[in-house]
Each structure stands twice: as C-alpha cells, then as structure tokens.
Coordinates of C-alpha atoms in Angstrom, one line a residue:
M360 CA 76.3 -29.3 -71.1
D361 CA 74.6 -28.5 -67.8
F362 CA 73.4 -24.9 -67.3
R363 CA 71.7 -25.6 -64.0
P364 CA 73.1 -23.2 -61.4
T365 CA 74.8 -24.6 -58.3
E366 CA 73.2 -23.9 -54.9
E367 CA 75.8 -21.1 -54.4
Q368 CA 75.1 -19.5 -57.8
A369 CA 71.3 -19.6 -57.3
A370 CA 71.6 -18.1 -53.8
A371 CA 73.8 -15.3 -55.2
A372 CA 71.4 -14.6 -58.1
A373 CA 68.5 -14.5 -55.7
L374 CA 70.3 -12.0 -53.4
A375 CA 71.2 -9.9 -56.4
A376 CA 67.6 -9.8 -57.6
R377 CA 66.4 -8.6 -54.2
I378 CA 69.0 -5.9 -53.9
F379 CA 68.6 -4.6 -57.5
G380 CA 64.8 -4.9 -57.2
D381 CA 64.7 -2.9 -53.9
L382 CA 67.2 -0.2 -54.8
A383 CA 67.2 0.2 -58.6
T384 CA 63.8 1.8 -58.7
H385 CA 62.7 4.2 -61.5
E386 CA 62.8 7.1 -59.1
R387 CA 66.3 6.4 -58.0
L388 CA 67.5 5.8 -61.5
A389 CA 66.0 9.1 -62.7
A390 CA 67.7 10.9 -59.8
A391 CA 71.1 9.4 -60.6
G392 CA 71.1 11.0 -64.1
T393 CA 74.3 9.8 -65.8
G394 CA 76.1 8.9 -62.6
S395 CA 76.2 5.7 -60.6
D396 CA 74.2 4.9 -57.5
A397 CA 76.6 5.1 -54.6
E398 CA 74.1 3.6 -52.1
L399 CA 73.4 0.6 -54.4
W400 CA 77.1 0.1 -54.9
K401 CA 77.6 0.1 -51.2
A402 CA 74.8 -2.5 -50.8
L403 CA 76.4 -4.7 -53.4
S404 CA 79.8 -4.6 -51.9
G405 CA 78.4 -5.1 -48.3
S406 CA 76.5 -8.2 -49.4
G407 CA 79.7 -9.8 -50.8
L408 CA 78.3 -10.0 -54.3
I409 CA 81.4 -8.4 -55.9
A410 CA 83.9 -10.6 -54.1
A411 CA 81.6 -13.7 -54.7
V412 CA 82.3 -13.6 -58.4
E413 CA 85.6 -15.4 -57.8
D414 CA 83.6 -18.3 -56.3
V415 CA 80.5 -18.5 -58.5
G416 CA 82.5 -18.5 -61.8
Q417 CA 81.6 -17.1 -65.2
L418 CA 78.1 -18.7 -65.3
G419 CA 77.4 -17.3 -61.8
L420 CA 78.5 -13.8 -63.1
V421 CA 76.2 -14.1 -66.1
L422 CA 73.3 -14.9 -63.7
L423 CA 74.1 -11.9 -61.5
L424 CA 74.4 -9.6 -64.5
E425 CA 71.1 -10.7 -65.8
E426 CA 69.6 -9.4 -62.6
Q427 CA 71.4 -6.1 -63.0
G428 CA 70.1 -5.8 -66.6
R429 CA 66.5 -6.4 -65.7
T430 CA 66.5 -3.2 -63.7
T431 CA 69.2 -1.3 -65.7
A432 CA 70.9 -0.6 -62.3
Q433 CA 73.5 2.1 -62.6
V434 CA 76.5 0.7 -60.9
P435 CA 79.9 -0.4 -62.5
Y436 CA 79.2 -4.0 -61.5
A437 CA 79.8 -5.7 -64.9
A438 CA 82.9 -3.6 -65.7
T439 CA 84.5 -4.2 -62.3
C440 CA 83.9 -7.9 -62.5
A441 CA 84.8 -8.4 -66.2
Y442 CA 87.8 -6.1 -66.2
G443 CA 89.0 -6.3 -62.6
V444 CA 88.0 -9.1 -60.3
L445 CA 88.1 -12.0 -62.9
P446 CA 91.2 -10.9 -64.9
V447 CA 93.3 -10.3 -61.7
A448 CA 92.1 -13.6 -60.2
A449 CA 92.9 -15.5 -63.4
H450 CA 96.0 -13.8 -64.7
G451 CA 97.5 -11.8 -61.8
T452 CA 100.6 -12.8 -59.9
A453 CA 100.3 -13.8 -56.2
D454 CA 101.4 -10.2 -55.3
Q455 CA 98.8 -8.6 -57.6
R456 CA 96.0 -10.9 -56.3
A457 CA 96.9 -10.1 -52.7
R458 CA 97.1 -6.4 -53.4
L459 CA 94.2 -5.8 -55.7
L460 CA 91.5 -8.3 -55.1
P461 CA 90.5 -7.2 -51.6
A462 CA 89.9 -3.6 -52.7
L463 CA 88.0 -4.7 -55.8
G464 CA 85.9 -7.2 -53.9
S465 CA 85.0 -4.7 -51.3
G466 CA 84.0 -2.1 -53.9
E467 CA 86.6 0.3 -52.7
A468 CA 88.4 0.0 -56.1
V469 CA 86.4 0.2 -59.3
A470 CA 87.7 -1.3 -62.5
T471 CA 86.9 -0.9 -66.2
G472 CA 88.5 -1.7 -69.5
A473 CA 89.4 0.0 -72.8
F474 CA 88.2 -3.0 -74.8
P475 CA 88.4 -4.3 -77.4
D476 CA 91.8 -3.4 -78.7
R477 CA 91.7 -0.9 -81.6
G478 CA 95.4 -0.3 -81.9
R479 CA 95.1 3.1 -80.4
I480 CA 97.4 2.6 -77.4
S481 CA 101.1 1.8 -77.6
A482 CA 103.5 0.6 -74.9
R483 CA 107.2 1.3 -74.5
A484 CA 109.6 -1.3 -73.2
D485 CA 109.5 0.4 -69.8
G486 CA 105.7 -0.1 -69.6
R487 CA 104.9 3.6 -70.4
L488 CA 101.6 3.9 -72.3
T489 CA 100.5 6.5 -74.9
G490 CA 97.3 6.8 -76.8
T491 CA 93.6 7.5 -76.5
A492 CA 90.5 5.3 -75.9
P493 CA 87.5 7.5 -76.9
A494 CA 84.7 6.0 -74.9
V495 CA 85.4 3.8 -71.8
P496 CA 82.3 2.7 -69.8
W497 CA 82.2 3.7 -66.1
L498 CA 85.5 5.5 -66.5
R499 CA 84.4 8.4 -64.3
D500 CA 83.9 6.0 -61.4
A501 CA 87.0 3.8 -62.1
T502 CA 90.2 3.7 -60.0
H503 CA 91.8 1.2 -62.4
V504 CA 91.6 0.7 -66.2
L505 CA 92.6 -2.5 -67.9
V506 CA 94.2 -1.4 -71.1
P507 CA 95.4 -3.6 -74.1
D508 CA 98.2 -2.1 -76.1
A509 CA 98.7 -2.5 -79.9
D510 CA 100.4 -5.8 -79.4
R511 CA 97.5 -7.0 -77.1
A512 CA 99.5 -7.1 -73.9
L513 CA 97.4 -6.1 -70.9
W514 CA 98.3 -3.2 -68.6
L515 CA 96.5 -2.1 -65.4
V516 CA 96.6 1.7 -65.1
R517 CA 95.5 3.8 -62.2
T518 CA 93.3 6.7 -63.1
D519 CA 95.1 9.0 -60.7
A520 CA 98.5 8.2 -62.0
P521 CA 100.7 10.8 -63.8
G522 CA 100.1 10.9 -67.5
V523 CA 96.5 9.8 -67.2
V524 CA 93.7 12.2 -68.2
T525 CA 90.0 11.4 -68.2
A526 CA 87.2 13.5 -69.6
A527 CA 83.4 12.8 -69.4
V528 CA 81.7 11.5 -72.5
E529 CA 78.0 11.2 -72.8
T530 CA 76.8 8.0 -74.6
T531 CA 73.3 6.7 -75.3
A532 CA 73.3 4.8 -72.0
P533 CA 74.1 6.6 -68.7
W534 CA 77.3 4.7 -67.9
S535 CA 79.5 7.5 -66.6
A536 CA 81.6 6.9 -69.6
G537 CA 84.8 8.9 -70.3
R538 CA 87.6 9.5 -72.8
L539 CA 91.0 8.0 -71.6
T540 CA 94.1 9.8 -72.7
L541 CA 97.5 8.3 -71.8
T542 CA 100.7 10.3 -72.2
G543 CA 103.6 8.2 -71.0
A544 CA 101.4 6.8 -68.2
E545 CA 102.9 3.9 -66.1
G546 CA 101.1 0.6 -66.5
E547 CA 101.3 -2.6 -64.5
R548 CA 101.6 -5.7 -66.8
L549 CA 98.8 -8.3 -66.2
G550 CA 99.1 -11.8 -67.5
G551 CA 100.9 -13.4 -70.5
P552 CA 100.4 -13.5 -74.3
R553 CA 97.0 -15.2 -74.1
A554 CA 95.5 -13.0 -71.4
Y555 CA 93.9 -10.5 -73.9
D556 CA 91.9 -13.2 -75.8
E557 CA 90.8 -14.8 -72.5
V558 CA 89.7 -11.6 -70.9
L559 CA 87.9 -10.4 -74.1
T560 CA 86.1 -13.8 -74.3
A561 CA 85.0 -13.6 -70.7
A562 CA 83.9 -10.0 -71.1
R563 CA 81.9 -10.7 -74.2
T564 CA 80.1 -13.5 -72.3
A565 CA 79.5 -11.3 -69.3
F566 CA 78.0 -8.4 -71.3
A567 CA 75.9 -10.8 -73.3
G568 CA 74.4 -11.9 -69.9
L569 CA 73.8 -8.2 -69.0
Q570 CA 72.1 -7.8 -72.4
A571 CA 69.9 -10.8 -71.7
G572 CA 68.7 -9.1 -68.5
V573 CA 68.1 -5.8 -70.2
C574 CA 66.0 -7.5 -72.9
A575 CA 64.1 -9.6 -70.3
G576 CA 63.2 -6.4 -68.4
S577 CA 62.1 -4.8 -71.6
V578 CA 59.9 -7.7 -72.5
A579 CA 58.4 -7.9 -69.0
R580 CA 57.5 -4.2 -69.1
A581 CA 55.9 -4.6 -72.6
A582 CA 53.9 -7.6 -71.4
A583 CA 52.7 -5.7 -68.3
Y584 CA 51.8 -2.6 -70.3
T585 CA 49.9 -4.4 -73.2
S586 CA 48.0 -6.6 -70.7
T587 CA 46.5 -3.5 -68.9
R588 CA 46.3 -0.9 -71.7
E589 CA 43.0 -1.2 -73.5
Q590 CA 42.0 -0.2 -77.0
F591 CA 38.6 -0.7 -78.5
G592 CA 37.4 -2.3 -75.3
R593 CA 40.0 -5.0 -75.0
P594 CA 43.7 -5.2 -73.8
L595 CA 46.3 -4.6 -76.5
S596 CA 47.9 -8.0 -75.7
T597 CA 44.9 -9.7 -77.3
N598 CA 45.8 -8.3 -80.7
Q599 CA 47.6 -10.9 -82.9
G600 CA 50.2 -8.4 -84.1
V601 CA 51.1 -7.5 -80.5
M602 CA 51.3 -11.1 -79.5
L603 CA 53.6 -12.0 -82.4
R604 CA 55.9 -9.1 -81.8
A605 CA 56.1 -9.9 -78.1
A606 CA 56.7 -13.6 -78.8
D607 CA 59.6 -12.8 -81.2
A608 CA 61.1 -10.5 -78.6
Y609 CA 60.8 -13.3 -76.0
M610 CA 62.5 -15.9 -78.3
D611 CA 65.3 -13.4 -79.1
T612 CA 65.9 -12.9 -75.4
E613 CA 66.1 -16.6 -74.8
A614 CA 68.6 -17.0 -77.7
I615 CA 70.8 -14.4 -76.0
R616 CA 70.5 -16.1 -72.7
V617 CA 71.2 -19.6 -73.8
T618 CA 74.3 -18.7 -75.9
A619 CA 75.7 -16.7 -73.0
Y620 CA 75.1 -19.6 -70.7
E621 CA 76.9 -22.0 -73.1
A622 CA 79.9 -19.7 -73.4
A623 CA 80.0 -19.2 -69.6
W624 CA 79.7 -22.9 -68.9
R625 CA 82.6 -23.7 -71.3
I626 CA 84.8 -21.0 -69.7
D627 CA 84.1 -22.5 -66.3
E628 CA 84.9 -26.0 -67.6
G629 CA 88.2 -24.9 -69.1
L630 CA 87.0 -25.6 -72.7
P631 CA 87.6 -23.5 -75.8
A632 CA 85.1 -20.7 -75.8
R633 CA 86.1 -17.9 -78.1
E634 CA 83.7 -19.0 -80.9
H635 CA 80.9 -19.4 -78.3
A636 CA 81.5 -16.0 -76.8
L637 CA 81.5 -14.4 -80.2
T638 CA 78.2 -16.2 -80.9
A639 CA 76.7 -14.9 -77.7
A640 CA 77.9 -11.4 -78.4
W641 CA 76.4 -11.5 -81.9
W642 CA 73.1 -12.5 -80.5
A643 CA 73.3 -9.8 -77.9
S644 CA 74.0 -7.3 -80.6
E645 CA 71.6 -8.3 -83.3
A646 CA 68.8 -9.8 -81.3
G647 CA 69.2 -7.2 -78.5
K648 CA 68.5 -4.4 -80.9
R649 CA 65.3 -6.1 -82.1
V650 CA 64.1 -6.7 -78.5
V651 CA 64.5 -3.2 -77.2
H652 CA 63.0 -1.7 -80.3
A653 CA 60.0 -4.0 -79.9
G654 CA 59.7 -3.2 -76.2
Q655 CA 59.6 0.5 -77.0
H656 CA 57.2 0.0 -80.0
L657 CA 54.8 -2.0 -78.0
H658 CA 54.4 0.9 -75.5
G659 CA 53.0 3.0 -78.4
G660 CA 53.3 6.7 -77.7
M661 CA 54.4 6.0 -74.1
G662 CA 57.6 4.4 -75.6
A663 CA 58.6 7.8 -77.0
D664 CA 58.6 9.4 -73.5
L665 CA 62.2 9.8 -72.5
D666 CA 61.2 9.6 -68.9
H667 CA 59.4 6.2 -69.2
P668 CA 61.3 3.2 -67.7
V669 CA 61.2 1.3 -70.9
H670 CA 63.3 4.0 -72.7
R671 CA 66.2 3.2 -70.3
H672 CA 66.1 -0.4 -71.6
F673 CA 66.2 0.9 -75.1
L674 CA 69.2 3.0 -74.4
W675 CA 71.1 0.3 -72.6
G676 CA 70.3 -2.3 -75.3
R677 CA 71.6 0.0 -78.1
Q678 CA 74.8 0.8 -76.1
L679 CA 75.5 -2.9 -75.4
D680 CA 75.0 -3.6 -79.1
A681 CA 78.1 -1.4 -79.8
H682 CA 80.2 -1.9 -76.7
L683 CA 82.3 -5.0 -77.7
G684 CA 81.6 -4.9 -81.4
C685 CA 78.5 -4.6 -83.5
G686 CA 76.9 -7.6 -85.2
S687 CA 78.6 -7.4 -88.5
E688 CA 82.0 -6.9 -86.9
L689 CA 81.5 -9.8 -84.6
L690 CA 80.4 -12.1 -87.4
A691 CA 83.5 -11.2 -89.5
E692 CA 85.7 -12.0 -86.5
L693 CA 83.8 -15.3 -85.9
G694 CA 84.2 -16.3 -89.6
A695 CA 87.9 -15.6 -89.5
L696 CA 88.3 -17.6 -86.3
I697 CA 86.4 -20.6 -87.8
S698 CA 88.4 -20.5 -91.0
E699 CA 91.6 -20.5 -89.0
G700 CA 90.4 -23.6 -87.1
D701 CA 91.5 -22.1 -83.8
D702 CA 89.1 -21.7 -80.9
A703 CA 91.6 -21.4 -78.0

C-alpha cells in the first residue's frame, strides 16, 4: 500500500485548502444558515476542483473532502462527486458521460443520492419510480438524484421532472436536506447489476474522508482553545485530563483517516474494497462521535454555545455518523460480508 498523494493530488488538495480556508469563514457559514454558499460553489467549479475528481481518483477525492470537512464548508461537493461525477464516469454510457459530466464538472448541475437502499423505492419495467426517501442531503440544491430501487438498480432522476416532489427537511447538520417523493417519476438507468455496491463503497469511503476532516478541524479548534484559555493561572492544555482527552481524539481522527485512505487506495487500484469501505465508515461513525463530543467538551461552557464554530463540527460529525449507516448497522453488514467470503 502506498498512500502518498501524487503531485496532481497534492496540488488539488492544496488548492482546495486555500479556497475553503479563504471562503468558508465562520461569518459566512453563519450567514448561510441551512443553505449552501453560492459564491464558494462558484469558486470551486471555477478552479476545476469538481471536474478534477475524475483525474485525481478516489484517494484524491478523500484528500479534497478532508479539506472541506476541516472548515465544514456548506457546499454540495461530497454529494456531487460521490453520487454524480464518479458514478457517471465509472458506470455511464458514452452518451451519458458526454451529456452529464460537463454540467456536473462545471457546477451547473448538482447531484445527490438517496443512499443507502432501504427498499422504499420501486421501479416499474418502463423505468417509472415510486416511493419516498425521507432525508436526502443537499436535495434542495440538487438537479439530479441517484436513486437505488428495491432491487438495487440505479436510476438518475431529475428533480424538476414530472412526478418528483421535494420538501425541505431540517437535520442536525445544515445540509439543505429534503424529502424526496416519487410518484411514477421517470428515471434514467445508470450502470449494471454491480453498480449499486460499487457506488455505495465509493460513497462510504468519500464520506469517511469528509468525517476525517470534520474531526481534524474539531481537534485543531480544541487544541487552540485549551492552549490559550487559562484556569488557575495556567493553560487548560497543561492539565493531564485535557491532554489525554485531546490525545484520544487525535488518535481516533487518525484511525478514520488511515482506513479511508486504505479503502480509497484499493478502489483506485481496482482491488476489492467493500470490507475496507465498511471499516472506514464504522470508524467514521463510532470514532467520529467520540471526537466531536470531545471537541465540544474541551471547550467547556463555550462548547454549549450554538453560535461557536466548534458546535458546527459537532453537528456535522453526528450527521455523518448516521448518513450511510450507524456503527452497529455497519458492523452487522461487515460481519455478514466476511461470513459470506465475498468482498467484491
């Protein structure tokens, strides 16, 4: 295994860090409320960082999403890449790639996904879809939704198509989430019978990378706060209990990061990666909760302030914990996969 980024991946991550650092400020995030930052989305698309995901691969995407997570930048970057750019590039026909990728890469089109499959949406033989997905991230910004049906076939649905109804849903994180209701909506089939598992594997890896960034940002804020906040004439960071709690949070963050890197590397190398993506997602769920709770706790009373920047990391961490399956659910799926002896 070699997790060292290529020159192209490192350059893309550095550019992403600069854009997110400059534009995803606390003041702009507070002003955005539950919506996305249109100016930041325009800057990302103008820099080529959306289209670049095709070239930098899954590991490159994880590196880019780490940078988004550090600042909790409110743009549908992870969703568009995980449920739009990469699935269309990997599983789309030549016509679909030619028609969809330019708009997705330029930011003109925004994608999201109703993942994982919960058996709530059914498809007729003519590709008409019926059912409801109760909470889809970034749905209010999306032009396209990648929808798995009860048989785990993938369908790309336009949000402005007849039979598609979206309604705002407020989640713990300000993701512009929404409820998707389909009543005989027309879907465009994407990929073959293995596409669902491959897209879910890649999405779990991507969102684990996002969680690694969210946790790294939380730990950095806690370290900065406890190093300057004094109690009884000395910084809080000199107290053994504070040091141990921060060290545990740091190690948990590193565990999320390295498991996400391994899963991403295996995907890029064309190796089986379902077990590894589930492992990364489990760490993102279980360790992610511990880290963002620690980050908030180490801020003391300030951590309870809903307007404090660290609270946003807490909300994102808890939402990412649940997005693609909570820890116990992921562990059960991983156990079943191992017992079947199939990590395709």
